[in-house]
């Protein structure tokens, strides 16, 4: 009996923590837990504002960070042997390092699988009918880079102080996906911010963002960043 092992994309609370650590160039062995916790909670608050469902694992990590933050505020004491008490951040640091090792190993296995897929043991034949479409590599672009770009667009919207709202039109992700597909087939490539210029309200912006994530997940859109902190570019690869 054979077994097939698939490693899903590592997108979760640990990815968000690593994103914050790299973004602010923080030493992973000396994490400023108060600052990182505040930024993590800010992300969760904004996800709730966008009406996005927050997985329970994000809330568990939030509770862990708050617990470590409260322990860090307590004065450090020494035992009778003059040994310092264990750093409350140590288990989290070890978990992050182990997570990075798993991501590195997953990337290595993916590369090995891709290289192995190019080896054939039969006579040469015409494989053009079976070739897959070429997708530009997502070098340096992660889910949280897209979230950061979305935050910048979201903060540009004027604040809403409505007491009640009567909706005459409901935005559907499927409809917006069709509109984006039609536009990207014409443009082939566009900047992330330019694609969202037509979204003037919060529901429209959130719906368009979810549509882009679905298209990236389906392999019909690719995302790249040609220079550090430069604009994100969306590329159409669906055809």
GROMACS .gro file of N, CA and C in nm, residues 69-178:
model
  330
   69UNK      N    1   0.336   3.840   2.675
   69UNK     CA    2   0.353   3.982   2.703
   69UNK      C    3   0.333   4.011   2.851
   70UNK      N    4   0.230   3.951   2.912
   70UNK     CA    5   0.205   3.975   3.054
   70UNK      C    6   0.317   3.917   3.140
   71UNK      N    7   0.373   3.802   3.100
   71UNK     CA    8   0.484   3.744   3.177
   71UNK      C    9   0.610   3.827   3.164
   72UNK      N   10   0.628   3.890   3.047
   72UNK     CA   11   0.747   3.974   3.028
   72UNK      C   12   0.741   4.099   3.115
   73UNK      N   13   0.619   4.142   3.151
   73UNK     CA   14   0.605   4.261   3.234
   73UNK      C   15   0.640   4.234   3.380
   74UNK      N   16   0.639   4.107   3.420
   74UNK     CA   17   0.672   4.073   3.558
   74UNK      C   18   0.823   4.087   3.581
   75UNK      N   19   0.866   4.126   3.699
   75UNK     CA   20   1.011   4.139   3.726
   75UNK      C   21   1.080   4.004   3.721
   76UNK      N   22   1.200   4.003   3.664
   76UNK     CA   23   1.279   3.880   3.656
   76UNK      C   24   1.339   3.848   3.793
   77UNK      N   25   1.334   3.722   3.832
   77UNK     CA   26   1.393   3.678   3.959
   77UNK      C   27   1.495   3.569   3.932
   78UNK      N   28   1.577   3.542   4.031
   78UNK     CA   29   1.679   3.438   4.020
   78UNK      C   30   1.653   3.329   4.123
   79UNK      N   31   1.690   3.209   4.090
   79UNK     CA   32   1.676   3.098   4.183
   79UNK      C   33   1.793   3.098   4.279
   80UNK      N   34   1.793   2.999   4.371
   80UNK     CA   35   1.902   2.990   4.469
   80UNK      C   36   2.036   2.963   4.402
   81UNK      N   37   2.035   2.899   4.286
   81UNK     CA   38   2.159   2.869   4.215
   81UNK      C   39   2.202   2.983   4.125
   82UNK      N   40   2.139   3.099   4.142
   82UNK     CA   41   2.173   3.217   4.063
   82UNK      C   42   2.154   3.193   3.913
   83UNK      N   43   2.058   3.109   3.879
   83UNK     CA   44   2.027   3.087   3.739
   83UNK      C   45   1.901   3.166   3.702
   84UNK      N   46   1.906   3.231   3.587
   84UNK     CA   47   1.792   3.310   3.543
   84UNK      C   48   1.673   3.220   3.508
   85UNK      N   49   1.553   3.275   3.531
   85UNK     CA   50   1.431   3.204   3.492
   85UNK      C   51   1.423   3.199   3.340
   86UNK      N   52   1.367   3.092   3.287
   86UNK     CA   53   1.358   3.074   3.142
   86UNK      C   54   1.282   3.189   3.078
   87UNK      N   55   1.334   3.235   2.965
   87UNK     CA   56   1.270   3.343   2.890
   87UNK      C   57   1.132   3.296   2.842
   88UNK      N   58   1.024   3.370   2.873
   88UNK     CA   59   0.890   3.328   2.827
   88UNK      C   60   0.878   3.318   2.676
   89UNK      N   61   0.968   3.388   2.603
   89UNK     CA   62   0.961   3.385   2.456
   89UNK      C   63   1.025   3.261   2.396
   90UNK      N   64   1.101   3.186   2.478
   90UNK     CA   65   1.179   3.074   2.424
   90UNK      C   66   1.094   2.970   2.351
   91UNK      N   67   0.980   2.924   2.408
   91UNK     CA   68   0.900   2.825   2.332
   91UNK      C   69   0.850   2.879   2.199
   92UNK      N   70   0.811   3.007   2.196
   92UNK     CA   71   0.762   3.065   2.070
   92UNK      C   72   0.875   3.075   1.968
   93UNK      N   73   0.995   3.116   2.013
   93UNK     CA   74   1.109   3.125   1.922
   93UNK      C   75   1.142   2.989   1.864
   94UNK      N   76   1.141   2.886   1.949
   94UNK     CA   77   1.169   2.751   1.902
   94UNK      C   78   1.063   2.706   1.800
   95UNK      N   79   0.938   2.743   1.826
   95UNK     CA   80   0.831   2.707   1.733
   95UNK      C   81   0.848   2.776   1.598
   96UNK      N   82   0.888   2.904   1.602
   96UNK     CA   83   0.910   2.977   1.477
   96UNK      C   84   1.028   2.920   1.399
   97UNK      N   85   1.136   2.886   1.470
   97UNK     CA   86   1.252   2.828   1.403
   97UNK      C   87   1.217   2.692   1.341
   98UNK      N   88   1.141   2.610   1.414
   98UNK     CA   89   1.099   2.481   1.361
   98UNK      C   90   1.009   2.499   1.240
   99UNK      N   91   0.923   2.601   1.245
   99UNK     CA   92   0.834   2.630   1.133
   99UNK      C   93   0.913   2.671   1.009
  100UNK      N   94   1.017   2.756   1.031
  100UNK     CA   95   1.101   2.795   0.918
  100UNK      C   96   1.174   2.676   0.859
  101UNK      N   97   1.219   2.585   0.944
  101UNK     CA   98   1.287   2.465   0.894
  101UNK      C   99   1.190   2.379   0.812
  102UNK      N  100   1.064   2.371   0.857
  102UNK     CA  101   0.964   2.293   0.782
  102UNK      C  102   0.937   2.358   0.647
  103UNK      N  103   0.928   2.490   0.645
  103UNK     CA  104   0.903   2.559   0.518
  103UNK      C  105   1.021   2.539   0.422
  104UNK      N  106   1.142   2.546   0.477
  104UNK     CA  107   1.261   2.525   0.394
  104UNK      C  108   1.261   2.383   0.339
  105UNK      N  109   1.230   2.284   0.425
  105UNK     CA  110   1.228   2.145   0.380
  105UNK      C  111   1.120   2.124   0.275
  106UNK      N  112   1.003   2.188   0.295
  106UNK     CA  113   0.895   2.175   0.196
  106UNK      C  114   0.937   2.232   0.062
  107UNK      N  115   1.009   2.345   0.064
  107UNK     CA  116   1.056   2.405  -0.060
  107UNK      C  117   1.158   2.315  -0.129
  108UNK      N  118   1.247   2.253  -0.049
  108UNK     CA  119   1.345   2.162  -0.107
  108UNK      C  120   1.277   2.040  -0.169
  109UNK      N  121   1.177   1.985  -0.101
  109UNK     CA  122   1.105   1.869  -0.155
  109UNK      C  123   1.030   1.907  -0.283
  110UNK      N  124   0.974   2.028  -0.285
  110UNK     CA  125   0.904   2.074  -0.405
  110UNK      C  126   1.001   2.086  -0.523
  111UNK      N  127   1.121   2.141  -0.496
  111UNK     CA  128   1.221   2.153  -0.602
  111UNK      C  129   1.266   2.016  -0.651
  112UNK      N  130   1.288   1.924  -0.558
  112UNK     CA  131   1.330   1.789  -0.596
  112UNK      C  132   1.221   1.721  -0.679
  113UNK      N  133   1.094   1.741  -0.640
  113UNK     CA  134   0.985   1.680  -0.716
  113UNK      C  135   0.977   1.738  -0.856
  114UNK      N  136   0.998   1.871  -0.867
  114UNK     CA  137   0.995   1.934  -0.999
  114UNK      C  138   1.109   1.884  -1.087
  115UNK      N  139   1.228   1.869  -1.028
  115UNK     CA  140   1.342   1.817  -1.104
  115UNK      C  141   1.319   1.671  -1.144
  116UNK      N  142   1.262   1.594  -1.052
  116UNK     CA  143   1.237   1.452  -1.083
  116UNK      C  144   1.132   1.438  -1.193
  117UNK      N  145   1.038   1.533  -1.197
  117UNK     CA  146   0.933   1.525  -1.298
  117UNK      C  147   0.987   1.546  -1.439
  118UNK      N  148   1.108   1.603  -1.450
  118UNK     CA  149   1.167   1.626  -1.582
  118UNK      C  150   1.248   1.507  -1.633
  119UNK      N  151   1.255   1.401  -1.553
  119UNK     CA  152   1.331   1.282  -1.591
  119UNK      C  153   1.233   1.176  -1.643
  120UNK      N  154   1.259   1.127  -1.763
  120UNK     CA  155   1.173   1.025  -1.824
  120UNK      C  156   1.258   0.903  -1.860
  121UNK      N  157   1.199   0.785  -1.845
  121UNK     CA  158   1.272   0.662  -1.871
  121UNK      C  159   1.224   0.592  -1.997
  122UNK      N  160   1.147   0.660  -2.078
  122UNK     CA  161   1.099   0.597  -2.202
  122UNK      C  162   1.162   0.666  -2.323
  123UNK      N  163   1.134   0.616  -2.440
  123UNK     CA  164   1.190   0.672  -2.561
  123UNK      C  165   1.137   0.814  -2.583
  124UNK      N  166   1.219   0.900  -2.648
  124UNK     CA  167   1.174   1.038  -2.672
  124UNK      C  168   1.043   1.041  -2.750
  125UNK      N  169   0.957   1.131  -2.711
  125UNK     CA  170   0.830   1.147  -2.779
  125UNK      C  171   0.788   1.293  -2.771
  126UNK      N  172   0.690   1.329  -2.849
  126UNK     CA  173   0.641   1.466  -2.853
  126UNK      C  174   0.551   1.490  -2.731
  127UNK      N  175   0.599   1.574  -2.639
  127UNK     CA  176   0.524   1.601  -2.516
  127UNK      C  177   0.456   1.738  -2.517
  128UNK      N  178   0.456   1.806  -2.633
  128UNK     CA  179   0.394   1.938  -2.638
  128UNK      C  180   0.247   1.938  -2.600
  129UNK      N  181   0.168   1.836  -2.638
  129UNK     CA  182   0.026   1.840  -2.597
  129UNK      C  183   0.006   1.831  -2.447
  130UNK      N  184   0.109   1.784  -2.373
  130UNK     CA  185   0.093   1.764  -2.229
  130UNK      C  186   0.165   1.870  -2.146
  131UNK      N  187   0.228   1.967  -2.210
  131UNK     CA  188   0.303   2.066  -2.134
  131UNK      C  189   0.208   2.157  -2.057
  132UNK      N  190   0.253   2.203  -1.943
  132UNK     CA  191   0.174   2.295  -1.861
  132UNK      C  192   0.213   2.438  -1.892
  133UNK      N  193   0.125   2.530  -1.858
  133UNK     CA  194   0.155   2.670  -1.882
  133UNK      C  195   0.265   2.716  -1.788
  134UNK      N  196   0.347   2.806  -1.834
  134UNK     CA  197   0.458   2.857  -1.754
  134UNK      C  198   0.407   2.967  -1.663
  135UNK      N  199   0.436   2.955  -1.535
  135UNK     CA  200   0.393   3.053  -1.435
  135UNK      C  201   0.516   3.124  -1.381
  136UNK      N  202   0.520   3.258  -1.387
  136UNK     CA  203   0.635   3.329  -1.331
  136UNK      C  204   0.652   3.297  -1.183
  137UNK      N  205   0.775   3.281  -1.136
  137UNK     CA  206   0.795   3.248  -0.994
  137UNK      C  207   0.751   3.362  -0.904
  138UNK      N  208   0.692   3.327  -0.789
  138UNK     CA  209   0.650   3.427  -0.691
  138UNK      C  210   0.766   3.456  -0.597
  139UNK      N  211   0.869   3.518  -0.649
  139UNK     CA  212   0.989   3.543  -0.568
  139UNK      C  213   0.964   3.660  -0.474
  140UNK      N  214   0.974   3.631  -0.344
  140UNK     CA  215   0.963   3.736  -0.244
  140UNK      C  216   0.823   3.785  -0.216
  141UNK      N  217   0.719   3.724  -0.275
  141UNK     CA  218   0.581   3.769  -0.254
  141UNK      C  219   0.506   3.661  -0.176
  142UNK      N  220   0.447   3.698  -0.063
  142UNK     CA  221   0.369   3.606   0.018
  142UNK      C  222   0.228   3.661   0.035
  143UNK      N  223   0.145   3.582   0.101
  143UNK     CA  224   0.007   3.624   0.125
  143UNK      C  225   0.002   3.753   0.205
  144UNK      N  226   0.094   3.770   0.300
  144UNK     CA  227   0.090   3.889   0.385
  144UNK      C  228   0.140   4.013   0.311
  145UNK      N  229   0.222   3.997   0.205
  145UNK     CA  230   0.255   4.111   0.120
  145UNK      C  231   0.130   4.160   0.049
  146UNK      N  232   0.045   4.067   0.003
  146UNK     CA  233  -0.081   4.107  -0.059
  146UNK      C  234  -0.172   4.175   0.043
  147UNK      N  235  -0.172   4.124   0.166
  147UNK     CA  236  -0.255   4.186   0.271
  147UNK      C  237  -0.207   4.328   0.300
  148UNK      N  238  -0.074   4.349   0.302
  148UNK     CA  239  -0.021   4.484   0.324
  148UNK      C  240  -0.064   4.578   0.213
  149UNK      N  241  -0.056   4.531   0.088
  149UNK     CA  242  -0.099   4.614  -0.024
  149UNK      C  243  -0.248   4.646  -0.016
  150UNK      N  244  -0.328   4.547   0.029
  150UNK     CA  245  -0.471   4.569   0.044
  150UNK      C  246  -0.499   4.670   0.155
  151UNK      N  247  -0.421   4.665   0.263
  151UNK     CA  248  -0.441   4.760   0.374
  151UNK      C  249  -0.424   4.903   0.325
  152UNK      N  250  -0.323   4.926   0.241
  152UNK     CA  251  -0.299   5.062   0.191
  152UNK      C  252  -0.418   5.111   0.110
  153UNK      N  253  -0.478   5.022   0.029
  153UNK     CA  254  -0.596   5.062  -0.047
  153UNK      C  255  -0.715   5.085   0.046
  154UNK      N  256  -0.728   5.000   0.148
  154UNK     CA  257  -0.842   5.008   0.239
  154UNK      C  258  -0.838   5.138   0.320
  155UNK      N  259  -0.718   5.180   0.360
  155UNK     CA  260  -0.706   5.301   0.441
  155UNK      C  261  -0.735   5.428   0.360
  156UNK      N  262  -0.734   5.419   0.227
  156UNK     CA  263  -0.765   5.536   0.146
  156UNK      C  264  -0.914   5.568   0.143
  157UNK      N  265  -0.997   5.469   0.176
  157UNK     CA  266  -1.141   5.492   0.172
  157UNK      C  267  -1.183   5.587   0.283
  158UNK      N  268  -1.280   5.673   0.258
  158UNK     CA  269  -1.328   5.765   0.363
  158UNK      C  270  -1.397   5.687   0.473
  159UNK      N  271  -1.387   5.733   0.599
  159UNK     CA  272  -1.453   5.662   0.709
  159UNK      C  273  -1.603   5.665   0.694
  160UNK      N  274  -1.667   5.557   0.734
  160UNK     CA  275  -1.813   5.546   0.723
  160UNK      C  276  -1.876   5.559   0.860
  161UNK      N  277  -1.978   5.645   0.872
  161UNK     CA  278  -2.048   5.666   0.999
  161UNK      C  279  -2.197   5.636   0.983
  162UNK      N  280  -2.232   5.541   0.898
  162UNK     CA  281  -2.371   5.510   0.874
  162UNK      C  282  -2.431   5.434   0.993
  163UNK      N  283  -2.554   5.468   1.027
  163UNK     CA  284  -2.625   5.396   1.131
  163UNK      C  285  -2.693   5.273   1.072
  164UNK      N  286  -2.749   5.287   0.954
  164UNK     CA  287  -2.812   5.175   0.885
  164UNK      C  288  -2.779   5.184   0.737
  165UNK      N  289  -2.784   5.072   0.669
  165UNK     CA  290  -2.748   5.068   0.529
  165UNK      C  291  -2.846   4.981   0.454
  166UNK      N  292  -2.900   5.034   0.345
  166UNK     CA  293  -2.991   4.959   0.259
  166UNK      C  294  -2.915   4.928   0.130
  167UNK      N  295  -2.893   4.803   0.107
  167UNK     CA  296  -2.815   4.762  -0.009
  167UNK      C  297  -2.905   4.739  -0.130
  168UNK      N  298  -2.875   4.808  -0.237
  168UNK     CA  299  -2.948   4.786  -0.360
  168UNK      C  300  -2.877   4.688  -0.451
  169UNK      N  301  -2.750   4.663  -0.422
  169UNK     CA  302  -2.671   4.571  -0.505
  169UNK      C  303  -2.574   4.497  -0.416
  170UNK      N  304  -2.571   4.367  -0.428
  170UNK     CA  305  -2.482   4.283  -0.347
  170UNK      C  306  -2.368   4.235  -0.435
  171UNK      N  307  -2.246   4.261  -0.390
  171UNK     CA  308  -2.128   4.218  -0.465
  171UNK      C  309  -2.106   4.069  -0.443
  172UNK      N  310  -2.088   3.996  -0.553
  172UNK     CA  311  -2.059   3.854  -0.547
  172UNK      C  312  -1.917   3.829  -0.597
  173UNK      N  313  -1.845   3.745  -0.523
  173UNK     CA  314  -1.706   3.716  -0.558
  173UNK      C  315  -1.699   3.656  -0.698
  174UNK      N  316  -1.794   3.568  -0.733
  174UNK     CA  317  -1.790   3.503  -0.864
  174UNK      C  318  -1.803   3.606  -0.977
  175UNK      N  319  -1.892   3.705  -0.960
  175UNK     CA  320  -1.909   3.808  -1.063
  175UNK      C  321  -1.784   3.894  -1.078
  176UNK      N  322  -1.724   3.930  -0.964
  176UNK     CA  323  -1.604   4.013  -0.969
  176UNK      C  324  -1.489   3.934  -1.031
  177UNK      N  325  -1.482   3.804  -1.004
  177UNK     CA  326  -1.378   3.721  -1.066
  177UNK      C  327  -1.391   3.724  -1.218
  178UNK      N  328  -1.513   3.717  -1.269
  178UNK     CA  329  -1.533   3.722  -1.413
  178UNK      C  330  -1.489   3.856  -1.471
   0.00000   0.00000   0.00000
